[in-house]
Coordinates of C-alpha atoms in Angstrom, one line a residue:
X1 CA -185.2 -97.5 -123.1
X2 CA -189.1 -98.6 -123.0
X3 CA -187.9 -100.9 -120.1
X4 CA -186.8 -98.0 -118.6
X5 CA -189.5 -95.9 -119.0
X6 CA -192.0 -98.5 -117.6
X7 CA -189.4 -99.2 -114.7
X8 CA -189.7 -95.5 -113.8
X9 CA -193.3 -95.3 -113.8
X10 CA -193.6 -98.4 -111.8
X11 CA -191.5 -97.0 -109.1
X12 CA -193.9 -93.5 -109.4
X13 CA -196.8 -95.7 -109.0
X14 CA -195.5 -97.4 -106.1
X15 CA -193.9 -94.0 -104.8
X16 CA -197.5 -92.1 -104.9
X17 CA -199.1 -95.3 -103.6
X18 CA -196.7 -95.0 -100.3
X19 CA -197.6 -91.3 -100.1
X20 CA -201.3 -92.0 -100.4
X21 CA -200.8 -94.4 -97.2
X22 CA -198.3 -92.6 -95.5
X23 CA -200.7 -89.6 -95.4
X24 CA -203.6 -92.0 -94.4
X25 CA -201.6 -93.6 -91.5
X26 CA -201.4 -89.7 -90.0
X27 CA -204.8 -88.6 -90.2
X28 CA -205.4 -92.0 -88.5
X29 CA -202.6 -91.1 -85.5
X30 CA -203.6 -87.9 -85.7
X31 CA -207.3 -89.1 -85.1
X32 CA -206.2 -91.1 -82.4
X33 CA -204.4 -88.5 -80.6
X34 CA -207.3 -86.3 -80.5
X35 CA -209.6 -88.6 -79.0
X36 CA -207.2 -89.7 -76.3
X37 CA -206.7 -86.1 -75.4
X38 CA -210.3 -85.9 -75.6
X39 CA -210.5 -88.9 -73.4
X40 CA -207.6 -87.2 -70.9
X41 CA -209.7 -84.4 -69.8
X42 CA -212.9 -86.3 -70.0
X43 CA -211.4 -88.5 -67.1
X44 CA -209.7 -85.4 -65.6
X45 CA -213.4 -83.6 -65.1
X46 CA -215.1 -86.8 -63.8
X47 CA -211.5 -87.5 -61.1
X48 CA -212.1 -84.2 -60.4
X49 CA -215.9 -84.0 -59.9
X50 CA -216.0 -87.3 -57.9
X51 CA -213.0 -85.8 -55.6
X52 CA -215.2 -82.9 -54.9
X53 CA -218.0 -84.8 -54.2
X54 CA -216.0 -87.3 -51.6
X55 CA -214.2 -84.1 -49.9
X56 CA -217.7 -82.6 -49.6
X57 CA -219.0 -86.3 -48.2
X58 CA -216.5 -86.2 -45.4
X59 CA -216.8 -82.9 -44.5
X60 CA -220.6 -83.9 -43.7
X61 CA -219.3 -86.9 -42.2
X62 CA -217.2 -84.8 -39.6
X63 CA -219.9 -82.5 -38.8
X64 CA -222.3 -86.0 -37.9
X65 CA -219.4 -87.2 -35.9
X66 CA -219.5 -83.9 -33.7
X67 CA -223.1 -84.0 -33.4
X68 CA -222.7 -87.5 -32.1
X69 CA -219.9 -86.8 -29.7
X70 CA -222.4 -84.2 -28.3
X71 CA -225.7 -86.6 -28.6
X72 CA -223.8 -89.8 -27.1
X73 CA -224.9 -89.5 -23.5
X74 CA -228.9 -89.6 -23.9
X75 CA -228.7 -92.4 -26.9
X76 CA -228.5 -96.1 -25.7
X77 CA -224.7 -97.4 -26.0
X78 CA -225.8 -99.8 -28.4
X79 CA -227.1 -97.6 -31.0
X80 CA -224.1 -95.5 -30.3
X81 CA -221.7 -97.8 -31.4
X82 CA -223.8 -99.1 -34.7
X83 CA -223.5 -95.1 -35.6
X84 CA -219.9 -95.2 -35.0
X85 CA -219.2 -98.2 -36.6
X86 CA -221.0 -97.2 -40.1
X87 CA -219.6 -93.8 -39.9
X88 CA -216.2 -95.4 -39.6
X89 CA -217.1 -97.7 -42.6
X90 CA -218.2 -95.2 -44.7
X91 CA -215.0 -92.8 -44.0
X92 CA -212.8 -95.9 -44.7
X93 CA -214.5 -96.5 -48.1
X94 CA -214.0 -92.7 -49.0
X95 CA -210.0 -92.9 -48.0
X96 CA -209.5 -96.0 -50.5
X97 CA -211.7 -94.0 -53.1
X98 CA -209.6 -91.2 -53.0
X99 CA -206.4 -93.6 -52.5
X100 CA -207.6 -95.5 -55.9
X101 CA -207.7 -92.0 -57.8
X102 CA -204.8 -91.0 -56.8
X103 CA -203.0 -94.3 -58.2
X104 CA -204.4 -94.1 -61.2
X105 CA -204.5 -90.3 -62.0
X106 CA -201.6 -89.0 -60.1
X107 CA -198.6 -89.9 -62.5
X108 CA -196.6 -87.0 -61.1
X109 CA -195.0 -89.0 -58.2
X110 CA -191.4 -90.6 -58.7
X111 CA -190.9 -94.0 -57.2
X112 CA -187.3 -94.4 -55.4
X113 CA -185.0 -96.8 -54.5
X114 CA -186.0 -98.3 -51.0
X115 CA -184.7 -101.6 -48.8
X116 CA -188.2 -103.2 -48.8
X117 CA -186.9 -105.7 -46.2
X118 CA -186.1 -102.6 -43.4
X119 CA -189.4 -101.2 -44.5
X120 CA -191.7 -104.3 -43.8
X121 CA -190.1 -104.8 -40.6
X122 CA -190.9 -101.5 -39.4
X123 CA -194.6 -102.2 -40.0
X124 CA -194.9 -105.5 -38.7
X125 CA -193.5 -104.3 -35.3
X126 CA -195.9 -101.9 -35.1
X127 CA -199.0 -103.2 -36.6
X128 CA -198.8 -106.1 -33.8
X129 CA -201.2 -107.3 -31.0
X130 CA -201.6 -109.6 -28.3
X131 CA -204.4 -111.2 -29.7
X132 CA -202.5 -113.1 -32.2
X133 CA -199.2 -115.5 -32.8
X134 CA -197.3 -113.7 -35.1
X135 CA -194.0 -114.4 -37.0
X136 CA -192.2 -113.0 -39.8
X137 CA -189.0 -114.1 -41.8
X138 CA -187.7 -111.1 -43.6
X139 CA -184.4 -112.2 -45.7
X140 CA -182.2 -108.9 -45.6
X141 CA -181.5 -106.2 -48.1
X142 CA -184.3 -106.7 -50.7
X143 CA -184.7 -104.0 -52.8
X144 CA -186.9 -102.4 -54.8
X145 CA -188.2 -99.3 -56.3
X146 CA -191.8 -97.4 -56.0
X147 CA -193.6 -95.1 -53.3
X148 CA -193.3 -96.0 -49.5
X149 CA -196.3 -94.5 -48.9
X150 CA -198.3 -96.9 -51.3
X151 CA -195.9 -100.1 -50.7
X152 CA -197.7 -99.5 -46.5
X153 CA -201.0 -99.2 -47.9
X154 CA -200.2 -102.5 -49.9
X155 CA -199.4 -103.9 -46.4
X156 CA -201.6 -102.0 -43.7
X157 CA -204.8 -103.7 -45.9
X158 CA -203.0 -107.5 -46.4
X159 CA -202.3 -107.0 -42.0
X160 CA -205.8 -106.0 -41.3
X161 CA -207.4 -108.4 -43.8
X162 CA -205.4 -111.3 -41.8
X163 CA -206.2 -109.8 -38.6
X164 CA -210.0 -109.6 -39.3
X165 CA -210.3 -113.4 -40.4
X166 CA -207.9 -114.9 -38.1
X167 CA -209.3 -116.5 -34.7
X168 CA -207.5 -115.3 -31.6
X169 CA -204.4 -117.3 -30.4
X170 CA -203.6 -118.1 -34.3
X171 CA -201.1 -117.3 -36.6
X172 CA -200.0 -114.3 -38.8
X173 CA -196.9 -114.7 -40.9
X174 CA -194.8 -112.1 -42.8
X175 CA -192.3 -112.9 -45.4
X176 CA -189.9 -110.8 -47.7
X177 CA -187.8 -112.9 -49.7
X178 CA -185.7 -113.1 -53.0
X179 CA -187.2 -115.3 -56.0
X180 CA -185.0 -115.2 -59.2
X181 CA -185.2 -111.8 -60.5
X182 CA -188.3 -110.7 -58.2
X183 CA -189.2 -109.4 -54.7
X184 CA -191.7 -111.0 -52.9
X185 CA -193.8 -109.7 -49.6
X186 CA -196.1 -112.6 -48.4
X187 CA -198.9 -112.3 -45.7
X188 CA -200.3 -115.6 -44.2
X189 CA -203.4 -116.5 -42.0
X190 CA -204.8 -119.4 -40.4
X191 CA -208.4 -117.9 -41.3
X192 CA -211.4 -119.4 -42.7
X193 CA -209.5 -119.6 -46.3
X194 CA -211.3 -118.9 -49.4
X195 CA -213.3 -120.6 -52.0
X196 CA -212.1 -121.1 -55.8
X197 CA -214.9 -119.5 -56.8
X198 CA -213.9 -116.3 -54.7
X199 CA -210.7 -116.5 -55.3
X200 CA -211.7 -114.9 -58.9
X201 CA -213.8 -112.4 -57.6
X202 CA -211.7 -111.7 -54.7
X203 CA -209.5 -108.6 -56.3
X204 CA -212.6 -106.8 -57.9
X205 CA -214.1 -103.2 -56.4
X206 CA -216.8 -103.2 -54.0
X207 CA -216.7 -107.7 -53.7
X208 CA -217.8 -108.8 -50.1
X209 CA -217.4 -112.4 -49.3
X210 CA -219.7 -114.7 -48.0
X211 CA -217.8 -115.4 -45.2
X212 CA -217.6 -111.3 -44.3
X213 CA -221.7 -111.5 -44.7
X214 CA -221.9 -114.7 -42.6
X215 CA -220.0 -113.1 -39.7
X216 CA -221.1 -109.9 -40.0
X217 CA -217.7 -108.2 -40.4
X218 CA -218.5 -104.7 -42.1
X219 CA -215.8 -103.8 -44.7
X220 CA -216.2 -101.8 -48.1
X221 CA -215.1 -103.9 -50.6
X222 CA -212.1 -101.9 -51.8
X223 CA -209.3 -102.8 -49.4
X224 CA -207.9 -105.7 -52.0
X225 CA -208.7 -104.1 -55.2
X226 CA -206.3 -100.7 -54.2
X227 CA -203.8 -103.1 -53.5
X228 CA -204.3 -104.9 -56.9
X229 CA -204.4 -101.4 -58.7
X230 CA -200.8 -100.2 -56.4
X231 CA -199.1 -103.3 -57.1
X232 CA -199.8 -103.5 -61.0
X233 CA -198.7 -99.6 -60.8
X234 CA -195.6 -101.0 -59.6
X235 CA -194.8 -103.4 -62.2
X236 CA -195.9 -106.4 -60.2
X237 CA -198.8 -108.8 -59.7
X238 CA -200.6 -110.0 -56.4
X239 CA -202.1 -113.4 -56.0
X240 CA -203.4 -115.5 -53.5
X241 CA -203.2 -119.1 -52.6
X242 CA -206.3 -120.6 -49.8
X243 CA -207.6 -123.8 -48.9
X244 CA -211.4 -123.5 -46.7
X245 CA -210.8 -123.7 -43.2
X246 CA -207.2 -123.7 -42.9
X247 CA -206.4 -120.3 -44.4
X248 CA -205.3 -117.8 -46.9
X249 CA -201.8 -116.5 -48.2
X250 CA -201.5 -113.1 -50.2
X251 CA -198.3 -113.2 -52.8
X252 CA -197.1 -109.4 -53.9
X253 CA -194.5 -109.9 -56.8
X254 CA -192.9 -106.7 -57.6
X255 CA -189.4 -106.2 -59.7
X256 CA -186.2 -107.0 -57.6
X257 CA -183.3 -104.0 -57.5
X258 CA -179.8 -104.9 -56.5
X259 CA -178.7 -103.0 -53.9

């Protein structure tokens, strides 16, 4: 009976023990919850005060370029062009701001099913010039499933990138293929390649090569960090293979779909 007893008040020991934790464990999630709705609408009031401030910056910016469609005949061509160029610049740097919040606030979007392979294709063909050699070897029917509109971005910035440090006459290549349970999109250069050293730096916000510096090509710094951001949105991961003075090649991985 005394065994009994003691067995009993063990198990109540334990029992209120449990409770004491169980309770502690809920203040601590509840705790936790708090702070990150606290840290929600924190994030929502600075998204939101930044997007003011970037609509309120281009709005100014449009008003300058009308002033300098109007001013362009009495200013030396020279100086009309560096005015364009930097307005350009800094309008390009606001779109992939406001392309970055939207990727990482705007949840709201369903991805769908899409035939990446058709898609890529599409863009090639139009993104092309004469100033280049280009190729592309697209295996059909790779699927996949995300936003169109933020796959092109992915693909408009990798294009332009090769474009900008690839000589004239030189190649660009495009690939779309099938690799195990992935989909990958490939763009290749025969540009001026890039370091090790860069190559670690390469993906972070506002990072200007050497090389951009050097030759005096104007960019802002964001075009490979959005699509870092979009493709890790998707499930997926970019990387990017170079060797110095033979060239560069960008590898998106996203999940494969069966079509």
């Amino acid at each position: 009976m005394n065994k009994l007893l003691e067995l009993i008040w063990q198990l109540e020991n334990v029992n209120e023990k449990l409770l004491k934790k169980h309770k502690q464990s809920c203040a601590q999630i509840d705790k936790l919850l708090k702070e990150k709705e606290l840290h929600f609408r924190e994030n929502k009031k600075q998204v939101k005060f930044l997007s003011k401030i970037i609509h309120s910056i281009g709005n100014s910016l449009t008003i300058l370029r009308l002033i300098l469609a109007q001013e362009e005949k009495t200013m030396q061509k020279d100086n009309s062009q560096v005015v364009k160029n930097e307005l350009g610049l800094i309008e390009d740097s606001l779109d992939k701001l406001l392309q970055i919040f939207e990727v990482e606030y705007n949840k709201k979007k369903s991805p769908k099913k899409f035939n990446l392979s058709k898609f890529v294709k599409n863009i090639v063909i139009n993104h092309k010039n004469n100033l280049h050699k280009w190729e592309h070897k697209i295996e059909e029917n790779v699927f996949i499933i995300g936003h169109k509109s933020r796959i092109e971005v992915i693909l408009e910035n990798l294009l332009k990138n090769a474009q900008k440090y690839t000589e004239k006459s030189k190649k660009i290549s495009v690939l779309v293929y099938k690799k195990g349970n992935k989909a990958v999109l490939e763009v290749k250069d025969q540009g001026c390649g890039i370091s090790a050293t860069e190559k670690k730096k390469i993906f972070q916000d506002f990072w200007r090569s050497p090389a951009q510096k050097n030759k005096k090509i104007r960019g802002s710094g964001l075009g490979l960090s959005l699509v870092k951001k979009i493709v890790k949105n998707h499930g997926g991961r970019v990387e990017v293979s170079s060797t110095l003075g033979k060239g560069s090649s960008f590898i998106v991985v996203l999940p494969l779909i069966e079509g």
